[in-house]
Short mmCIF file of C-alpha atoms and ligand atoms in Angstrom, two decimals:
data_model
loop_
_atom_site.label_atom_id
_atom_site.label_comp_id
_atom_site.label_asym_id
_atom_site.label_seq_id
_atom_site.Cartn_x
_atom_site.Cartn_y
_atom_site.Cartn_z
CA MET R 1 16.56 -4.05 12.45
CA ALA R 2 16.95 -7.70 12.66
CA THR R 3 18.98 -9.30 15.71
CA TYR R 4 21.65 -11.69 14.62
CA ILE R 5 23.35 -13.62 17.80
CA VAL R 6 26.08 -16.32 17.20
CA LEU R 7 26.53 -18.92 19.67
CA LEU R 8 29.76 -20.00 19.68
CA GLY R 9 31.80 -22.80 21.88
CA PRO R 10 33.23 -26.48 21.62
CA PRO R 11 31.09 -29.44 20.81
CA GLY R 12 28.65 -30.49 23.83
CA VAL R 13 29.09 -27.29 25.41
CA GLY R 14 25.27 -26.58 25.50
CA LYS R 15 24.86 -24.30 22.44
CA GLY R 16 21.81 -25.98 21.23
CA THR R 17 20.31 -26.28 24.70
CA GLN R 18 20.63 -22.80 25.52
CA ALA R 19 19.76 -21.69 21.77
CA VAL R 20 16.11 -23.09 22.11
CA LEU R 21 15.34 -21.52 25.48
CA LEU R 22 16.97 -17.81 23.73
CA ALA R 23 14.90 -18.43 20.86
CA GLN R 24 11.63 -18.70 22.86
CA THR R 25 12.53 -16.07 25.19
CA LEU R 26 13.91 -13.45 22.62
CA GLN R 27 11.38 -14.66 20.04
CA LEU R 28 13.87 -15.36 17.22
CA ALA R 29 14.47 -18.27 15.00
CA HIS R 30 16.78 -20.88 15.94
CA VAL R 31 18.97 -22.26 13.16
CA SER R 32 21.35 -24.88 13.88
CA SER R 33 23.57 -26.17 11.14
CA GLY R 34 23.98 -29.55 12.69
CA ASP R 35 20.29 -30.14 12.90
CA LEU R 36 19.82 -28.97 9.14
CA PHE R 37 22.41 -31.34 8.25
CA ARG R 38 21.05 -34.34 10.30
CA GLU R 39 17.48 -33.48 8.44
CA ASN R 40 19.27 -33.76 4.96
CA ILE R 41 20.69 -37.08 6.04
CA LYS R 42 17.31 -38.24 7.47
CA ASN R 43 15.50 -37.04 3.87
CA GLN R 44 18.43 -38.77 2.03
CA THR R 45 19.38 -35.68 -0.10
CA GLU R 46 22.42 -35.15 -1.81
CA LEU R 47 23.68 -32.56 0.71
CA GLY R 48 23.07 -35.23 3.15
CA LYS R 49 24.86 -37.85 1.83
CA LEU R 50 27.90 -35.56 1.46
CA ALA R 51 27.53 -34.12 4.92
CA LYS R 52 27.06 -37.57 6.31
CA SER R 53 30.82 -38.58 5.16
CA TYR R 54 32.45 -35.74 6.91
CA MET R 55 30.03 -35.88 10.08
CA ASP R 56 30.86 -39.66 10.69
CA LYS R 57 34.35 -38.61 11.10
CA GLY R 58 34.08 -35.58 13.19
CA GLU R 59 35.23 -33.43 10.45
CA LEU R 60 33.60 -30.39 9.16
CA VAL R 61 31.48 -30.16 5.97
CA PRO R 62 33.30 -28.19 3.39
CA ASP R 63 32.40 -24.59 3.60
CA ASP R 64 30.95 -24.00 0.32
CA VAL R 65 27.97 -26.33 0.77
CA THR R 66 27.43 -25.16 4.49
CA ILE R 67 27.57 -21.44 3.70
CA ALA R 68 24.85 -22.18 0.88
CA MET R 69 22.63 -24.06 3.19
CA ILE R 70 22.63 -21.27 5.95
CA ARG R 71 22.20 -18.68 3.32
CA GLU R 72 18.86 -20.35 2.11
CA ARG R 73 17.54 -20.94 5.66
CA ILE R 74 18.11 -17.43 7.06
CA SER R 75 16.57 -15.78 4.20
CA ARG R 76 13.27 -17.45 4.70
CA PRO R 77 10.62 -15.35 6.15
CA ASP R 78 10.63 -17.09 9.81
CA CYS R 79 14.28 -15.39 10.11
CA GLN R 80 13.04 -11.74 9.53
CA ALA R 81 13.23 -10.68 13.16
CA GLY R 82 16.50 -12.18 13.66
CA VAL R 83 18.37 -15.35 14.44
CA ILE R 84 20.13 -17.47 17.00
CA LEU R 85 23.03 -19.27 14.90
CA ASP R 86 24.06 -22.41 16.80
CA GLY R 87 27.01 -24.12 15.18
CA PHE R 88 27.62 -21.74 12.29
CA PRO R 89 30.12 -20.15 11.43
CA ARG R 90 32.92 -22.51 12.35
CA THR R 91 35.53 -21.23 10.02
CA PRO R 92 37.18 -17.85 9.27
CA LYS R 93 35.49 -18.20 5.77
CA GLN R 94 32.15 -19.08 7.26
CA ALA R 95 32.32 -15.89 9.32
CA ASP R 96 33.22 -13.73 6.31
CA ALA R 97 30.46 -15.10 4.42
CA LEU R 98 28.11 -14.49 7.07
CA ASP R 99 29.06 -10.87 7.58
CA ALA R 100 28.59 -10.43 3.66
CA MET R 101 25.18 -11.91 3.75
CA LEU R 102 24.09 -10.08 6.89
CA ALA R 103 25.22 -6.80 5.31
CA GLU R 104 23.04 -7.79 2.23
CA PHE R 105 20.12 -8.19 4.32
CA GLY R 106 20.71 -5.02 6.33
CA GLY R 107 21.88 -6.56 9.46
CA GLN R 108 25.21 -7.77 11.31
CA VAL R 109 26.41 -10.05 13.84
CA ASN R 110 25.20 -8.19 16.96
CA VAL R 111 26.41 -10.59 19.86
CA VAL R 112 28.56 -13.57 20.18
CA PRO R 113 28.21 -15.55 23.42
CA TYR R 114 31.35 -17.76 23.68
CA ILE R 115 30.35 -20.57 26.04
CA THR R 116 33.16 -22.69 27.52
CA ALA R 117 33.83 -25.69 29.51
CA SER R 118 36.59 -28.08 30.40
CA GLU R 119 37.32 -31.18 28.00
CA GLU R 120 36.32 -33.28 30.57
CA VAL R 121 32.75 -31.64 30.87
CA LEU R 122 32.27 -31.76 27.03
CA VAL R 123 33.00 -35.33 26.87
CA GLU R 124 30.73 -36.09 29.89
CA ARG R 125 27.83 -34.10 28.18
CA THR R 126 28.25 -35.50 24.67
CA SER R 127 28.55 -39.12 25.90
CA GLY R 128 25.17 -38.72 27.80
CA ARG R 129 23.30 -36.76 25.03
CA TRP R 130 20.10 -38.35 23.62
CA SER R 131 18.52 -36.87 20.89
CA CYS R 132 14.84 -37.14 19.45
CA ARG R 133 14.71 -38.35 16.04
CA ALA R 134 11.49 -36.30 14.97
CA GLN R 135 13.04 -32.93 15.75
CA GLY R 136 16.17 -32.95 17.42
CA HIS R 137 15.07 -32.06 20.89
CA VAL R 138 18.02 -32.83 23.22
CA TYR R 139 18.22 -34.72 26.54
CA HIS R 140 20.96 -35.89 29.07
CA GLU R 141 20.78 -39.10 30.73
CA LYS R 142 21.81 -37.73 33.84
CA PHE R 143 21.56 -33.92 33.77
CA ASN R 144 18.55 -33.60 31.90
CA PRO R 145 16.51 -37.03 31.49
CA PRO R 146 13.34 -37.27 29.61
CA LYS R 147 10.20 -38.07 31.60
CA GLN R 148 10.36 -41.86 30.30
CA ALA R 149 13.66 -43.25 29.16
CA GLY R 150 14.01 -43.40 25.39
CA VAL R 151 11.01 -41.13 24.73
CA CYS R 152 10.81 -37.36 23.96
CA ASP R 153 8.96 -35.39 26.35
CA VAL R 154 7.77 -32.85 23.49
CA ASP R 155 6.71 -35.25 20.94
CA GLY R 156 6.83 -38.67 21.93
CA SER R 157 9.38 -39.74 19.44
CA GLU R 158 12.39 -41.88 19.83
CA LEU R 159 15.50 -40.98 21.38
CA TYR R 160 18.77 -42.03 19.98
CA GLN R 161 22.32 -41.52 20.49
CA ARG R 162 24.33 -39.58 17.73
CA ASP R 163 26.85 -41.79 16.06
CA ASP R 164 29.41 -39.01 16.34
CA ASP R 165 28.88 -38.75 20.21
CA LYS R 166 31.32 -41.79 20.37
CA LYS R 167 34.40 -40.99 22.33
CA GLU R 168 36.98 -41.24 19.47
CA THR R 169 34.71 -38.84 17.26
CA VAL R 170 34.05 -36.67 19.92
CA ALA R 171 37.99 -36.41 20.49
CA ASN R 172 38.49 -35.45 16.87
CA ARG R 173 35.73 -32.65 17.10
CA ILE R 174 37.09 -31.19 19.67
CA ARG R 175 40.31 -31.19 17.91
CA VAL R 176 38.64 -29.67 14.78
CA TYR R 177 37.31 -27.26 17.02
CA PHE R 178 40.67 -25.94 18.29
CA GLU R 179 42.42 -25.94 14.82
CA GLN R 180 39.51 -24.47 12.64
CA THR R 181 36.84 -22.60 14.99
CA LEU R 182 39.13 -20.95 17.64
CA PRO R 183 40.28 -18.50 15.49
CA LEU R 184 36.65 -17.06 15.42
CA VAL R 185 37.05 -15.97 19.26
CA GLY R 186 39.84 -13.52 18.33
CA TYR R 187 38.01 -12.36 15.22
CA TYR R 188 34.91 -11.55 17.07
CA ARG R 189 36.67 -10.05 20.28
CA GLU R 190 38.15 -7.71 18.10
CA LEU R 191 35.24 -6.56 16.80
CA GLY R 192 33.80 -6.05 20.16
CA ARG R 193 31.05 -8.54 20.03
CA LEU R 194 32.54 -11.22 22.23
CA VAL R 195 31.12 -11.86 25.71
CA GLU R 196 32.30 -15.18 27.56
CA ILE R 197 29.96 -17.43 29.49
CA ASN R 198 30.79 -20.06 31.87
CA GLY R 199 29.22 -23.02 30.43
CA ALA R 200 30.25 -25.16 33.32
CA GLN R 201 27.10 -24.12 35.45
CA THR R 202 23.45 -25.73 35.63
CA MET R 203 21.71 -24.87 32.50
CA GLU R 204 19.45 -22.45 34.33
CA GLN R 205 22.55 -20.60 35.41
CA VAL R 206 24.16 -20.46 31.80
CA THR R 207 20.93 -19.27 30.51
CA ALA R 208 20.91 -16.40 33.13
CA ASP R 209 24.05 -15.40 32.28
CA LEU R 210 23.39 -15.45 28.63
CA LEU R 211 20.35 -13.17 29.17
CA ALA R 212 22.51 -10.78 31.54
CA SER R 213 25.14 -10.41 28.99
CA LEU R 214 22.39 -9.76 26.18
CA LYS R 215 20.91 -6.82 28.14
CA LYS R 216 24.27 -5.30 28.75
CA LEU R 217 25.27 -5.40 25.09
CA ASP R 218 21.76 -3.65 24.15
CA LYS R 219 23.12 -0.48 25.59
CA ARG R 220 26.54 -0.67 23.59
CA PRO R 221 27.11 0.94 20.10
CA LEU R 222 27.22 -2.00 17.30
CA SER R 223 29.95 -0.41 15.57
CA PRO R 224 33.45 -2.37 15.85
CA SER R 225 35.35 -1.09 19.04
P1 LIG E 1 25.87 -28.46 21.58
O1 LIG E 1 24.66 -27.77 21.01
O2 LIG E 1 26.88 -27.42 22.36
O3 LIG E 1 26.80 -29.62 21.23
P2 LIG E 1 23.78 -29.47 23.40
O4 LIG E 1 22.98 -28.28 23.92
O5 LIG E 1 23.70 -30.59 22.63
O6 LIG E 1 25.39 -29.07 23.10
O7 LIG E 1 24.13 -30.27 25.07
C1 LIG E 1 25.14 -31.31 25.01
C2 LIG E 1 24.58 -32.24 26.20
O8 LIG E 1 24.92 -31.40 27.37
C3 LIG E 1 23.22 -32.32 26.10
O9 LIG E 1 23.03 -33.85 26.52
C4 LIG E 1 22.60 -31.50 26.76
O10 LIG E 1 21.23 -32.00 27.61
C5 LIG E 1 23.64 -31.20 28.02
N1 LIG E 1 23.65 -30.13 28.73
C6 LIG E 1 23.59 -28.83 28.16
N2 LIG E 1 23.94 -27.79 28.72
C7 LIG E 1 23.98 -28.25 30.16
C8 LIG E 1 24.52 -27.97 31.44
N3 LIG E 1 24.41 -26.52 31.68
N4 LIG E 1 24.72 -28.82 32.49
C9 LIG E 1 24.62 -29.99 32.11
N5 LIG E 1 24.32 -30.64 30.84
C10 LIG E 1 24.09 -29.77 30.08
P1 LIG E 2 28.09 -29.97 18.09
O1 LIG E 2 27.78 -28.52 18.39
O2 LIG E 2 27.46 -30.80 19.12
O3 LIG E 2 29.69 -30.32 17.78
P2 LIG E 2 26.58 -29.86 15.63
O4 LIG E 2 25.48 -30.85 15.67
O5 LIG E 2 26.59 -28.65 15.64
O6 LIG E 2 27.45 -30.62 16.81
O7 LIG E 2 27.50 -30.46 14.46
C1 LIG E 2 27.66 -31.93 14.25
C2 LIG E 2 28.53 -31.88 12.92
O8 LIG E 2 27.93 -31.45 11.63
C3 LIG E 2 29.89 -31.33 13.13
O9 LIG E 2 30.76 -32.40 13.46
C4 LIG E 2 30.28 -31.19 11.63
O10 LIG E 2 30.72 -32.33 10.77
C5 LIG E 2 28.79 -30.72 11.03
N1 LIG E 2 28.69 -29.25 10.86
C6 LIG E 2 27.94 -28.47 11.65
N2 LIG E 2 28.10 -27.26 11.68
C7 LIG E 2 28.90 -26.94 10.59
C8 LIG E 2 29.67 -25.91 10.16
N3 LIG E 2 29.31 -24.77 10.42
N4 LIG E 2 30.61 -26.30 9.23
C9 LIG E 2 30.75 -27.38 8.91
N5 LIG E 2 30.50 -28.40 9.36
C10 LIG E 2 29.32 -28.49 10.09
#
């Protein structure tokens, strides 16, 4: 049966960084809603134009289009073994839609690592984040610098700072996170799926904690607790 892991946590806590590592280790697909929106913006699609108007303000893109985008993505063959979801769901409506679509695919949300850090850490991480134009590989000018400033180690493309990583926009994204996404913590906790992970550690420590928590959960029954 396919494995579905939802990485939950505030903007800049390290979901994307960890999702890449987990996807490699566990041989699962990495699906990032933010990356999918940025790809649509780059390709100038209608969805991209719509998404940009929300992303620039640090607001959430409406549920219906976000759900449809994720549904299409996780239906593809590379997701058959399972998916690490990074940035989705972000609202209770998205969480309900995810449950319904996974039930259709014969699966369910197996585990929800909830990565946390203080607001100060989030601001420090987002303000030093550099992303690659070609494929969205992520660096940090202080904590994970590329070998050559401004150039992606993996594909040699240019690194840029996201518009929505400006301090004012980050503050709004954190506010939006508390208002709209935080209810999911209670939702997944009640279902017995939540594992809390301290995100304010080195990347390697966070990865080790994540892998340990996934192993422990392997042995637990998957029905709601
Ligand atoms: P998210 O996907 O949750 O927004 P990212 O994975 O993009 O977060 O990480 C945000 C920034 O913080 C990036 O610049 C990344 O390199 C850096 N980062 C991620 N994890 C850590 C960590 N454990 N310690 C220090 N910096 C980190
Ligand atoms: P981060 O995890 O660093 O906050 P993302 O790359 O996940 O950033 O998201 C960037 C922006 O894309 C969000 O601020 C929001 O506008 C939009 N977005 C991403 N995922 C979702 C989602 N599940 N629902 C609605 N909007 C989303």
